[in-house]
mmCIF file of C-alpha atoms and ligand atoms in Angstrom:
data_model
loop_
_atom_site.group_PDB
_atom_site.id
_atom_site.type_symbol
_atom_site.label_atom_id
_atom_site.label_comp_id
_atom_site.label_asym_id
_atom_site.label_seq_id
_atom_site.Cartn_x
_atom_site.Cartn_y
_atom_site.Cartn_z
ATOM 1 C CA UNK O 1 121.459 73.219 108.454
ATOM 2 C CA UNK O 2 120.966 76.022 111.021
ATOM 3 C CA UNK O 3 122.150 78.792 108.669
ATOM 4 C CA UNK O 4 120.272 80.749 106.037
ATOM 5 C CA UNK O 5 121.118 83.845 104.010
ATOM 6 C CA UNK O 6 120.443 87.144 105.755
ATOM 7 C CA UNK O 7 117.253 88.760 104.461
ATOM 8 C CA UNK O 8 118.348 92.054 102.956
ATOM 9 C CA UNK O 9 115.112 93.617 101.771
ATOM 10 C CA UNK O 10 112.722 93.461 98.900
ATOM 11 C CA UNK O 11 114.861 94.996 96.164
ATOM 12 C CA UNK O 12 117.445 92.267 96.579
ATOM 13 C CA UNK O 13 114.717 89.625 96.707
ATOM 14 C CA UNK O 14 112.858 90.843 93.609
ATOM 15 C CA UNK O 15 115.829 92.387 91.833
ATOM 16 C CA UNK O 16 114.850 90.929 88.426
ATOM 17 C CA UNK O 17 111.385 92.516 88.657
ATOM 18 C CA UNK O 18 112.512 95.970 89.727
ATOM 19 C CA UNK O 19 114.303 98.772 87.859
ATOM 20 C CA UNK O 20 117.775 98.353 89.376
ATOM 21 C CA UNK O 21 121.065 97.050 87.967
ATOM 22 C CA UNK O 22 124.156 95.415 89.444
ATOM 23 C CA UNK O 23 125.793 98.754 90.222
ATOM 24 C CA UNK O 24 122.823 100.297 92.002
ATOM 25 C CA UNK O 25 123.545 101.098 95.639
ATOM 26 C CA UNK O 26 120.534 99.736 97.507
ATOM 27 C CA UNK O 27 119.076 101.835 100.316
ATOM 28 C CA UNK O 28 117.319 99.263 102.486
ATOM 29 C CA UNK O 29 116.199 98.695 106.033
ATOM 30 C CA UNK O 30 115.183 95.072 105.487
ATOM 31 C CA UNK O 31 111.610 95.960 104.442
ATOM 32 C CA UNK O 32 109.078 93.473 103.084
ATOM 33 C CA UNK O 33 108.691 89.795 103.955
ATOM 34 C CA UNK O 34 105.835 90.662 106.334
ATOM 35 C CA UNK O 35 103.588 88.031 107.939
ATOM 36 C CA UNK O 36 100.408 86.848 106.227
ATOM 37 C CA UNK O 37 98.342 85.823 109.220
ATOM 38 C CA UNK O 38 95.281 83.628 108.940
ATOM 39 C CA UNK O 39 92.492 84.886 111.190
ATOM 40 C CA UNK O 40 91.393 82.110 113.499
ATOM 41 C CA UNK O 41 88.781 83.720 115.677
ATOM 42 C CA UNK O 42 87.068 86.487 113.725
ATOM 43 C CA UNK O 43 85.424 84.113 111.206
ATOM 44 C CA UNK O 44 83.923 82.303 114.223
ATOM 45 C CA UNK O 45 82.735 85.622 115.714
ATOM 46 C CA UNK O 46 81.098 86.407 112.366
ATOM 47 C CA UNK O 47 79.702 82.875 112.101
ATOM 48 C CA UNK O 48 80.873 82.656 108.492
ATOM 49 C CA UNK O 49 82.777 80.031 106.553
ATOM 50 C CA UNK O 50 85.518 82.211 105.098
ATOM 51 C CA UNK O 51 89.291 82.064 104.821
ATOM 52 C CA UNK O 52 90.569 85.455 105.772
ATOM 53 C CA UNK O 53 94.181 86.555 106.004
ATOM 54 C CA UNK O 54 95.730 89.834 107.072
ATOM 55 C CA UNK O 55 98.971 91.032 105.523
ATOM 56 C CA UNK O 56 100.585 92.729 108.494
ATOM 57 C CA UNK O 57 102.413 95.593 106.843
ATOM 58 C CA UNK O 58 102.776 97.315 110.179
ATOM 59 C CA UNK O 59 105.777 95.043 110.705
ATOM 60 C CA UNK O 60 107.865 96.852 108.131
ATOM 61 C CA UNK O 61 110.901 98.733 109.545
ATOM 62 C CA UNK O 62 109.114 102.066 110.127
ATOM 63 C CA UNK O 63 105.773 100.426 110.862
ATOM 64 C CA UNK O 64 103.933 100.805 107.541
ATOM 65 C CA UNK O 65 103.760 99.596 103.957
ATOM 66 C CA UNK O 66 105.377 102.849 102.832
ATOM 67 C CA UNK O 67 108.800 101.277 103.336
ATOM 68 C CA UNK O 68 108.243 99.004 100.319
ATOM 69 C CA UNK O 69 107.934 102.022 98.092
ATOM 70 C CA UNK O 70 110.457 104.174 99.923
ATOM 71 C CA UNK O 71 113.349 101.729 99.536
ATOM 72 C CA UNK O 72 112.867 101.964 95.751
ATOM 73 C CA UNK O 73 112.213 105.715 95.630
ATOM 74 C CA UNK O 74 115.236 106.600 97.763
ATOM 75 C CA UNK O 75 117.485 104.065 96.035
ATOM 76 C CA UNK O 76 116.640 105.658 92.671
ATOM 77 C CA UNK O 77 116.886 109.215 94.026
ATOM 78 C CA UNK O 78 120.415 108.491 95.271
ATOM 79 C CA UNK O 79 121.322 106.754 92.011
ATOM 80 C CA UNK O 80 120.190 109.847 90.111
ATOM 81 C CA UNK O 81 122.375 112.062 92.333
ATOM 82 C CA UNK O 82 119.632 113.657 94.422
ATOM 83 C CA UNK O 83 120.730 115.154 97.739
ATOM 84 C CA UNK O 84 117.261 115.734 99.173
ATOM 85 C CA UNK O 85 113.792 114.210 99.115
ATOM 86 C CA UNK O 86 110.456 115.802 99.925
ATOM 87 C CA UNK O 87 106.920 114.602 100.558
ATOM 88 C CA UNK O 88 103.550 115.659 101.844
ATOM 89 C CA UNK O 89 102.167 113.206 104.328
ATOM 90 C CA UNK O 90 99.466 112.166 106.723
ATOM 91 C CA UNK O 91 102.345 110.694 108.747
ATOM 92 C CA UNK O 92 103.520 107.354 107.471
ATOM 93 C CA UNK O 93 105.172 108.515 104.287
ATOM 94 C CA UNK O 94 107.021 111.175 106.262
ATOM 95 C CA UNK O 95 108.209 108.619 108.825
ATOM 96 C CA UNK O 96 109.448 106.320 106.086
ATOM 97 C CA UNK O 97 111.033 109.094 104.029
ATOM 98 C CA UNK O 98 112.841 110.397 107.103
ATOM 99 C CA UNK O 99 114.242 106.968 107.969
ATOM 100 C CA UNK O 100 115.388 106.069 104.449
ATOM 101 C CA UNK O 101 116.941 109.505 103.956
ATOM 102 C CA UNK O 102 118.861 108.988 107.188
ATOM 103 C CA UNK O 103 120.012 105.599 105.945
ATOM 104 C CA UNK O 104 121.105 107.116 102.630
ATOM 105 C CA UNK O 105 122.759 110.164 104.181
ATOM 106 C CA UNK O 106 120.591 112.700 102.344
ATOM 107 C CA UNK O 107 118.155 115.359 103.555
ATOM 108 C CA UNK O 108 114.390 114.896 103.973
ATOM 109 C CA UNK O 109 111.741 117.625 104.028
ATOM 110 C CA UNK O 110 108.270 116.575 105.080
ATOM 111 C CA UNK O 111 105.051 118.586 104.985
ATOM 112 C CA UNK O 112 102.371 117.464 107.417
ATOM 113 C CA UNK O 113 98.936 118.838 108.317
ATOM 114 C CA UNK O 114 99.270 120.640 111.647
ATOM 115 C CA UNK O 115 97.695 118.719 114.537
ATOM 116 C CA UNK O 116 96.351 115.967 112.268
ATOM 117 C CA UNK O 117 99.003 113.280 112.350
ATOM 118 C CA UNK O 118 99.322 110.511 114.909
ATOM 119 C CA UNK O 119 101.942 111.046 117.577
ATOM 120 C CA UNK O 120 104.158 108.053 116.742
ATOM 121 C CA UNK O 121 104.543 109.232 113.181
ATOM 122 C CA UNK O 122 105.521 112.711 114.267
ATOM 123 C CA UNK O 123 108.104 111.245 116.646
ATOM 124 C CA UNK O 124 109.611 109.200 113.808
ATOM 125 C CA UNK O 125 110.051 112.161 111.467
ATOM 126 C CA UNK O 126 111.656 114.208 114.211
ATOM 127 C CA UNK O 127 113.870 111.414 115.482
ATOM 128 C CA UNK O 128 115.295 110.596 112.058
ATOM 129 C CA UNK O 129 116.305 114.194 111.575
ATOM 130 C CA UNK O 130 113.912 115.255 108.836
ATOM 131 C CA UNK O 131 112.958 118.886 108.491
ATOM 132 C CA UNK O 132 109.333 118.685 109.577
ATOM 133 C CA UNK O 133 107.182 121.468 108.133
ATOM 134 C CA UNK O 134 103.717 121.641 109.682
ATOM 135 C CA UNK O 135 101.288 123.416 107.409
ATOM 136 C CA UNK O 136 98.061 125.107 108.415
ATOM 137 C CA UNK O 137 96.181 123.009 105.880
ATOM 138 C CA UNK O 138 95.377 119.408 105.012
ATOM 139 C CA UNK O 139 97.268 116.691 103.121
ATOM 140 C CA UNK O 140 95.841 117.729 99.745
ATOM 141 C CA UNK O 141 97.113 121.296 100.165
ATOM 142 C CA UNK O 142 100.482 119.944 101.274
ATOM 143 C CA UNK O 143 100.666 117.745 98.177
ATOM 144 C CA UNK O 144 100.050 120.698 95.892
ATOM 145 C CA UNK O 145 102.748 122.689 97.692
ATOM 146 C CA UNK O 146 105.227 119.844 97.295
ATOM 147 C CA UNK O 147 104.562 119.643 93.555
ATOM 148 C CA UNK O 148 104.987 123.423 93.252
ATOM 149 C CA UNK O 149 108.133 123.682 95.332
ATOM 150 C CA UNK O 150 109.840 120.771 93.522
ATOM 151 C CA UNK O 151 109.859 122.936 90.426
ATOM 152 C CA UNK O 152 111.874 125.585 92.254
ATOM 153 C CA UNK O 153 114.227 123.553 94.493
ATOM 154 C CA UNK O 154 116.557 120.557 93.957
ATOM 155 C CA UNK O 155 114.396 117.974 95.728
ATOM 156 C CA UNK O 156 112.994 114.601 94.629
ATOM 157 C CA UNK O 157 109.337 113.973 95.421
ATOM 158 C CA UNK O 158 108.842 110.614 97.145
ATOM 159 C CA UNK O 159 105.049 110.614 97.352
ATOM 160 C CA UNK O 160 103.357 107.831 95.389
ATOM 161 C CA UNK O 161 103.345 110.014 92.253
ATOM 162 C CA UNK O 162 107.012 108.951 92.113
ATOM 163 C CA UNK O 163 106.675 105.829 89.907
ATOM 164 C CA UNK O 164 109.360 103.906 91.824
ATOM 165 C CA UNK O 165 107.128 103.917 94.898
ATOM 166 C CA UNK O 166 104.489 101.744 93.199
ATOM 167 C CA UNK O 167 107.209 99.466 91.821
ATOM 168 C CA UNK O 168 108.377 98.720 95.359
ATOM 169 C CA UNK O 169 104.866 98.373 96.725
ATOM 170 C CA UNK O 170 103.802 95.814 94.096
ATOM 171 C CA UNK O 171 106.040 93.266 95.861
ATOM 172 C CA UNK O 172 103.414 92.786 98.585
ATOM 173 C CA UNK O 173 101.250 91.039 95.988
ATOM 174 C CA UNK O 174 104.160 88.793 95.005
ATOM 175 C CA UNK O 175 104.632 87.719 98.614
ATOM 176 C CA UNK O 176 100.929 86.933 99.024
ATOM 177 C CA UNK O 177 100.767 84.797 95.897
ATOM 178 C CA UNK O 178 103.935 82.946 96.868
ATOM 179 C CA UNK O 179 102.601 82.103 100.334
ATOM 180 C CA UNK O 180 99.073 81.137 99.262
ATOM 181 C CA UNK O 181 100.295 79.361 96.098
ATOM 182 C CA UNK O 182 97.484 81.243 94.358
ATOM 183 C CA UNK O 183 95.876 84.678 94.254
ATOM 184 C CA UNK O 184 93.116 85.347 96.784
ATOM 185 C CA UNK O 185 89.533 85.822 95.525
ATOM 186 C CA UNK O 186 89.306 89.279 97.101
ATOM 187 C CA UNK O 187 91.988 91.718 98.195
ATOM 188 C CA UNK O 188 90.734 94.488 100.482
ATOM 189 C CA UNK O 189 92.666 97.679 101.141
ATOM 190 C CA UNK O 190 92.155 101.078 102.767
ATOM 191 C CA UNK O 191 92.266 103.777 100.119
ATOM 192 C CA UNK O 192 93.669 107.288 100.474
ATOM 193 C CA UNK O 193 95.671 108.405 97.451
ATOM 194 C CA UNK O 194 94.961 104.958 95.951
ATOM 195 C CA UNK O 195 98.626 104.285 95.215
ATOM 196 C CA UNK O 196 98.719 101.054 97.173
ATOM 197 C CA UNK O 197 95.648 99.475 95.558
ATOM 198 C CA UNK O 198 97.197 100.353 92.186
ATOM 199 C CA UNK O 199 100.557 98.864 93.171
ATOM 200 C CA UNK O 200 98.990 95.619 94.366
ATOM 201 C CA UNK O 201 97.112 95.254 91.092
ATOM 202 C CA UNK O 202 100.378 95.774 89.226
ATOM 203 C CA UNK O 203 101.980 92.980 91.247
ATOM 204 C CA UNK O 204 99.120 90.520 90.769
ATOM 205 C CA UNK O 205 98.959 91.350 87.072
ATOM 206 C CA UNK O 206 102.698 90.816 86.611
ATOM 207 C CA UNK O 207 102.530 87.316 88.115
ATOM 208 C CA UNK O 208 99.353 86.595 86.098
ATOM 209 C CA UNK O 209 100.881 87.723 82.822
ATOM 210 C CA UNK O 210 103.990 85.638 83.481
ATOM 211 C CA UNK O 211 101.841 82.575 84.098
ATOM 212 C CA UNK O 212 102.914 82.237 87.740
ATOM 213 C CA UNK O 213 99.301 82.389 88.829
ATOM 214 C CA UNK O 214 96.103 81.697 86.889
ATOM 215 C CA UNK O 215 93.753 84.250 88.441
ATOM 216 C CA UNK O 216 93.774 87.722 89.921
ATOM 217 C CA UNK O 217 91.709 88.951 92.861
ATOM 218 C CA UNK O 218 88.835 91.355 92.815
ATOM 219 C CA UNK O 219 90.323 94.533 94.302
ATOM 220 C CA UNK O 220 88.143 96.183 96.921
ATOM 221 C CA UNK O 221 89.006 99.673 98.168
ATOM 222 C CA UNK O 222 87.447 101.061 101.336
ATOM 223 C CA UNK O 223 87.453 104.725 102.322
ATOM 224 C CA UNK O 224 86.487 106.480 105.524
ATOM 225 C CA UNK O 225 83.000 107.921 105.031
ATOM 226 C CA UNK O 226 84.144 111.475 105.760
ATOM 227 C CA UNK O 227 86.965 111.181 103.196
ATOM 228 C CA UNK O 228 85.438 109.134 100.396
ATOM 229 C CA UNK O 229 85.976 110.817 97.026
ATOM 230 C CA UNK O 230 85.717 107.478 95.197
ATOM 231 C CA UNK O 231 82.225 107.026 96.617
ATOM 232 C CA UNK O 232 81.179 110.601 95.869
ATOM 233 C CA UNK O 233 82.581 110.348 92.337
ATOM 234 C CA UNK O 234 84.454 113.623 92.750
ATOM 235 C CA UNK O 235 87.199 115.252 94.841
ATOM 236 C CA UNK O 236 86.268 116.194 98.437
ATOM 237 C CA UNK O 237 87.590 119.480 99.805
ATOM 238 C CA UNK O 238 87.225 119.020 103.560
ATOM 239 C CA UNK O 239 87.968 115.376 104.325
ATOM 240 C CA UNK O 240 87.529 114.333 107.953
ATOM 241 C CA UNK O 241 87.997 111.003 109.762
ATOM 242 C CA UNK O 242 89.512 109.507 112.902
ATOM 243 C CA UNK O 243 91.669 107.459 110.506
ATOM 244 C CA UNK O 244 94.008 110.396 109.893
ATOM 245 C CA UNK O 245 96.275 108.355 107.595
ATOM 246 C CA UNK O 246 93.530 108.335 104.936
ATOM 247 C CA UNK O 247 92.189 111.838 105.548
ATOM 248 C CA UNK O 248 92.581 112.615 101.836
ATOM 249 C CA UNK O 249 90.074 114.262 99.552
ATOM 250 C CA UNK O 250 92.081 114.582 96.323
ATOM 251 C CA UNK O 251 93.592 111.155 95.586
ATOM 252 C CA UNK O 252 96.709 111.302 93.444
ATOM 253 C CA UNK O 253 96.058 107.960 91.695
ATOM 254 C CA UNK O 254 92.432 108.777 90.799
ATOM 255 C CA UNK O 255 92.394 107.467 87.214
ATOM 256 C CA UNK O 256 94.618 104.486 87.962
ATOM 257 C CA UNK O 257 92.373 103.332 90.808
ATOM 258 C CA UNK O 258 89.199 103.473 88.679
ATOM 259 C CA UNK O 259 91.023 101.338 86.138
ATOM 260 C CA UNK O 260 91.959 98.826 88.839
ATOM 261 C CA UNK O 261 88.330 98.619 89.909
ATOM 262 C CA UNK O 262 87.189 98.014 86.301
ATOM 263 C CA UNK O 263 89.899 95.521 85.374
ATOM 264 C CA UNK O 264 89.605 93.495 88.565
ATOM 265 C CA UNK O 265 85.786 93.716 88.686
ATOM 266 C CA UNK O 266 86.097 94.978 92.226
ATOM 267 C CA UNK O 267 84.444 97.907 93.940
ATOM 268 C CA UNK O 268 84.841 100.853 96.332
ATOM 269 C CA UNK O 269 82.879 101.328 99.507
ATOM 270 C CA UNK O 270 82.987 103.427 102.633
ATOM 271 C CA UNK O 271 83.109 102.759 106.396
ATOM 272 C CA UNK O 272 82.042 105.001 109.224
ATOM 273 C CA UNK O 273 84.605 105.950 111.873
ATOM 274 C CA UNK O 274 82.654 103.743 114.312
ATOM 275 C CA UNK O 275 83.012 100.719 112.014
ATOM 276 C CA UNK O 276 86.713 101.411 111.574
ATOM 277 C CA UNK O 277 87.402 101.622 115.304
ATOM 278 C CA UNK O 278 85.273 98.552 116.008
ATOM 279 C CA UNK O 279 87.268 96.521 113.475
ATOM 280 C CA UNK O 280 90.553 97.777 114.955
ATOM 281 C CA UNK O 281 89.419 96.609 118.381
ATOM 282 C CA UNK O 282 88.062 93.297 117.150
ATOM 283 C CA UNK O 283 91.402 92.480 115.581
ATOM 284 C CA UNK O 284 93.324 93.508 118.677
ATOM 285 C CA UNK O 285 91.084 91.633 121.119
ATOM 286 C CA UNK O 286 90.363 88.481 119.145
ATOM 287 C CA UNK O 287 93.535 87.966 117.106
ATOM 288 C CA UNK O 288 96.303 89.769 118.998
ATOM 289 C CA UNK O 289 96.987 92.025 116.034
ATOM 290 C CA UNK O 290 97.293 95.755 116.601
ATOM 291 C CA UNK O 291 96.967 97.993 113.567
ATOM 292 C CA UNK O 292 96.314 101.694 113.252
ATOM 293 C CA UNK O 293 92.767 102.933 112.575
ATOM 294 C CA UNK O 294 93.225 103.532 108.822
ATOM 295 C CA UNK O 295 94.485 99.973 108.413
ATOM 296 C CA UNK O 296 91.417 98.522 110.072
ATOM 297 C CA UNK O 297 89.306 100.080 107.293
ATOM 298 C CA UNK O 298 90.161 97.084 105.106
ATOM 299 C CA UNK O 299 88.772 94.657 107.686
ATOM 300 C CA UNK O 300 85.806 96.900 108.607
ATOM 301 C CA UNK O 301 84.758 97.003 104.967
ATOM 302 C CA UNK O 302 85.380 93.309 104.420
ATOM 303 C CA UNK O 303 83.234 92.424 107.444
ATOM 304 C CA UNK O 304 80.352 94.530 106.131
ATOM 305 C CA UNK O 305 80.599 92.888 102.714
ATOM 306 C CA UNK O 306 80.884 89.400 104.210
ATOM 307 C CA UNK O 307 77.825 90.032 106.362
ATOM 308 C CA UNK O 308 75.805 91.277 103.397
ATOM 309 C CA UNK O 309 76.939 88.331 101.261
ATOM 310 C CA UNK O 310 78.608 90.540 98.657
ATOM 311 C CA UNK O 311 81.767 88.613 99.560
ATOM 312 C CA UNK O 312 80.348 85.066 99.503
ATOM 313 C CA UNK O 313 81.080 82.288 101.976
ATOM 314 C CA UNK O 314 83.894 80.016 100.843
ATOM 315 C CA UNK O 315 85.953 82.995 99.655
ATOM 316 C CA UNK O 316 89.651 83.471 100.236
ATOM 317 C CA UNK O 317 90.223 87.070 101.326
ATOM 318 C CA UNK O 318 93.336 89.111 102.059
ATOM 319 C CA UNK O 319 93.035 92.366 103.984
ATOM 320 C CA UNK O 320 96.094 94.599 104.041
ATOM 321 C CA UNK O 321 96.860 96.086 107.456
ATOM 322 C CA UNK O 322 98.814 99.062 106.270
ATOM 323 C CA UNK O 323 100.284 100.429 109.519
ATOM 324 C CA UNK O 324 101.116 99.420 113.106
ATOM 325 C CA UNK O 325 98.792 100.253 115.997
ATOM 326 C CA UNK O 326 101.615 101.843 117.967
ATOM 327 C CA UNK O 327 101.661 104.676 115.434
ATOM 328 C CA UNK O 328 98.553 106.135 117.069
ATOM 329 C CA UNK O 329 98.524 105.391 120.796
ATOM 330 C CA UNK O 330 96.187 108.324 121.573
ATOM 331 C CA UNK O 331 93.273 106.957 119.561
ATOM 332 C CA UNK O 332 93.821 103.468 120.953
ATOM 333 C CA UNK O 333 93.818 104.605 124.581
ATOM 334 C CA UNK O 334 90.796 106.880 124.015
ATOM 335 C CA UNK O 335 88.637 104.050 122.719
ATOM 336 C CA UNK O 336 89.888 101.344 125.038
ATOM 337 C CA UNK O 337 87.352 99.821 127.391
ATOM 338 C CA UNK O 338 89.895 97.601 129.148
ATOM 339 C CA UNK O 339 89.683 98.064 132.921
ATOM 340 C CA UNK O 340 92.454 100.301 134.204
ATOM 341 C CA UNK O 341 92.735 100.678 137.929
ATOM 342 C CA UNK O 342 95.186 101.707 140.566
ATOM 343 C CA UNK O 343 95.293 99.652 143.745
ATOM 344 C CA UNK O 344 97.447 99.422 146.874
ATOM 345 C CA UNK O 345 100.687 97.463 146.368
ATOM 346 C CA UNK O 346 99.420 94.523 148.421
ATOM 347 C CA UNK O 347 98.783 90.865 147.656
ATOM 348 C CA UNK O 348 95.126 91.191 148.744
ATOM 349 C CA UNK O 349 94.425 94.114 146.463
ATOM 350 C CA UNK O 350 95.955 92.455 143.399
ATOM 351 C CA UNK O 351 94.278 89.100 144.136
ATOM 352 C CA UNK O 352 90.877 90.794 144.477
ATOM 353 C CA UNK O 353 91.265 92.393 141.086
ATOM 354 C CA UNK O 354 92.145 89.064 139.501
ATOM 355 C CA UNK O 355 89.277 87.191 141.102
ATOM 356 C CA UNK O 356 86.702 89.830 140.211
ATOM 357 C CA UNK O 357 87.866 89.932 136.581
ATOM 358 C CA UNK O 358 87.998 86.194 135.867
ATOM 359 C CA UNK O 359 85.308 85.300 133.342
ATOM 360 C CA UNK O 360 84.822 81.683 134.495
HETATM 361 N N1 F0G E 1 96.861 103.159 105.361
HETATM 362 C C1 F0G E 1 97.807 103.888 105.954
HETATM 363 C C2 F0G E 1 98.245 103.500 107.330
HETATM 364 C C3 F0G E 1 98.379 104.998 105.275
HETATM 365 O O1 F0G E 1 99.330 105.700 105.898
HETATM 366 C C4 F0G E 1 97.928 105.333 103.990
HETATM 367 C C5 F0G E 1 98.474 106.463 103.280
HETATM 368 C C6 F0G E 1 96.941 104.521 103.409
HETATM 369 C C7 F0G E 1 96.434 103.456 104.128
HETATM 370 C C8 F0G E 1 96.414 104.774 102.046
HETATM 371 O O2 F0G E 1 97.276 104.355 101.040
HETATM 372 O O3 F0G E 1 97.364 106.477 99.805
HETATM 373 O O4 F0G E 1 98.226 104.354 98.808
HETATM 374 O O5 F0G E 1 95.772 104.726 99.115
HETATM 375 N N2 F0G E 1 99.224 107.330 103.837
HETATM 376 C C9 F0G E 1 99.906 108.437 103.119
HETATM 377 C C10 F0G E 1 100.926 109.090 104.045
HETATM 378 C C11 F0G E 1 99.002 109.354 102.453
HETATM 379 O O6 F0G E 1 101.245 110.269 103.846
HETATM 380 O O7 F0G E 1 101.442 108.423 104.937
HETATM 381 P P1 F0G E 1 97.157 105.016 99.601
#
């Protein structure tokens, strides 16, 4: 039978596990159902016997995991009669909010830190017709402004403090369990506001409590060293990292994330910018998977913990790749070592390049 039902997004798919009813108008762009890719080459490079998968969330409609939460948040905002949504963002939330607002026919206002968001994300917000407000401050200051302004203007906040966001995002854990037929031993994620690690734990726990799966993973959250409040044990006022998506010093899900760590018996750790970029490149060069720098933090951290033995051989690991590499072409080009050359448009010139670049 060559036909199958059209995939219409994660709310439709997990309708009975999400707060919607038959009359709810769903605002969807076909999000979710992203590939869970088994890494073939990196375990060999590491010389370790491990089963490691990446959940490629960059293949969501706007190129990041935010779409899972945004479909729910915007669906509920529209259901409640809201005509406008607002968020602070390091880029991906704003891109997603802009797209889903366009789909719903409502307004989007997005606050972004001036000069500190990747170019692709800025293009998305602008293209989808959001009102883009650059602030002379960082994400944390933008978040405070959003909370303040929402008390004085008829706008719905769609940052992850909106509880519907986490409801949508928990579905990534459902998909992983369904495809592996079990929970992984470890689930590694980059952590900024810590909404996503919280949402994944909710998803795993729901399937565990319903007896669909007998175990839950240890949740491991990695931060960029310059923006690592969970490692410092307190908020950080001047976060800095090349992974601009997680340049966050005041995580909104602070208490929830500590609870996830305790309940799952997982841990937090930090990665340097060099480790993050090296993992991004390793994945691109050895597996054909291009993710943005922040996303590679999950793999960078996992590699360090595999090498130290903290994640033992024989483990089944899932690393979430939160956003697509095309979001941040500048950083990719800057760190690329691939030979780039300009030659005469002749057969000889092109053949010479090929022959001098063949490895064997
Ligand atoms: N990875 C990417 C690519 C992100 O964009 C974010 C967050 C995270 C990881 C961290 O997820 O906050 O749930 O711990 N980006 C937000 C934004 C802050 O505005 O796009 P978290």
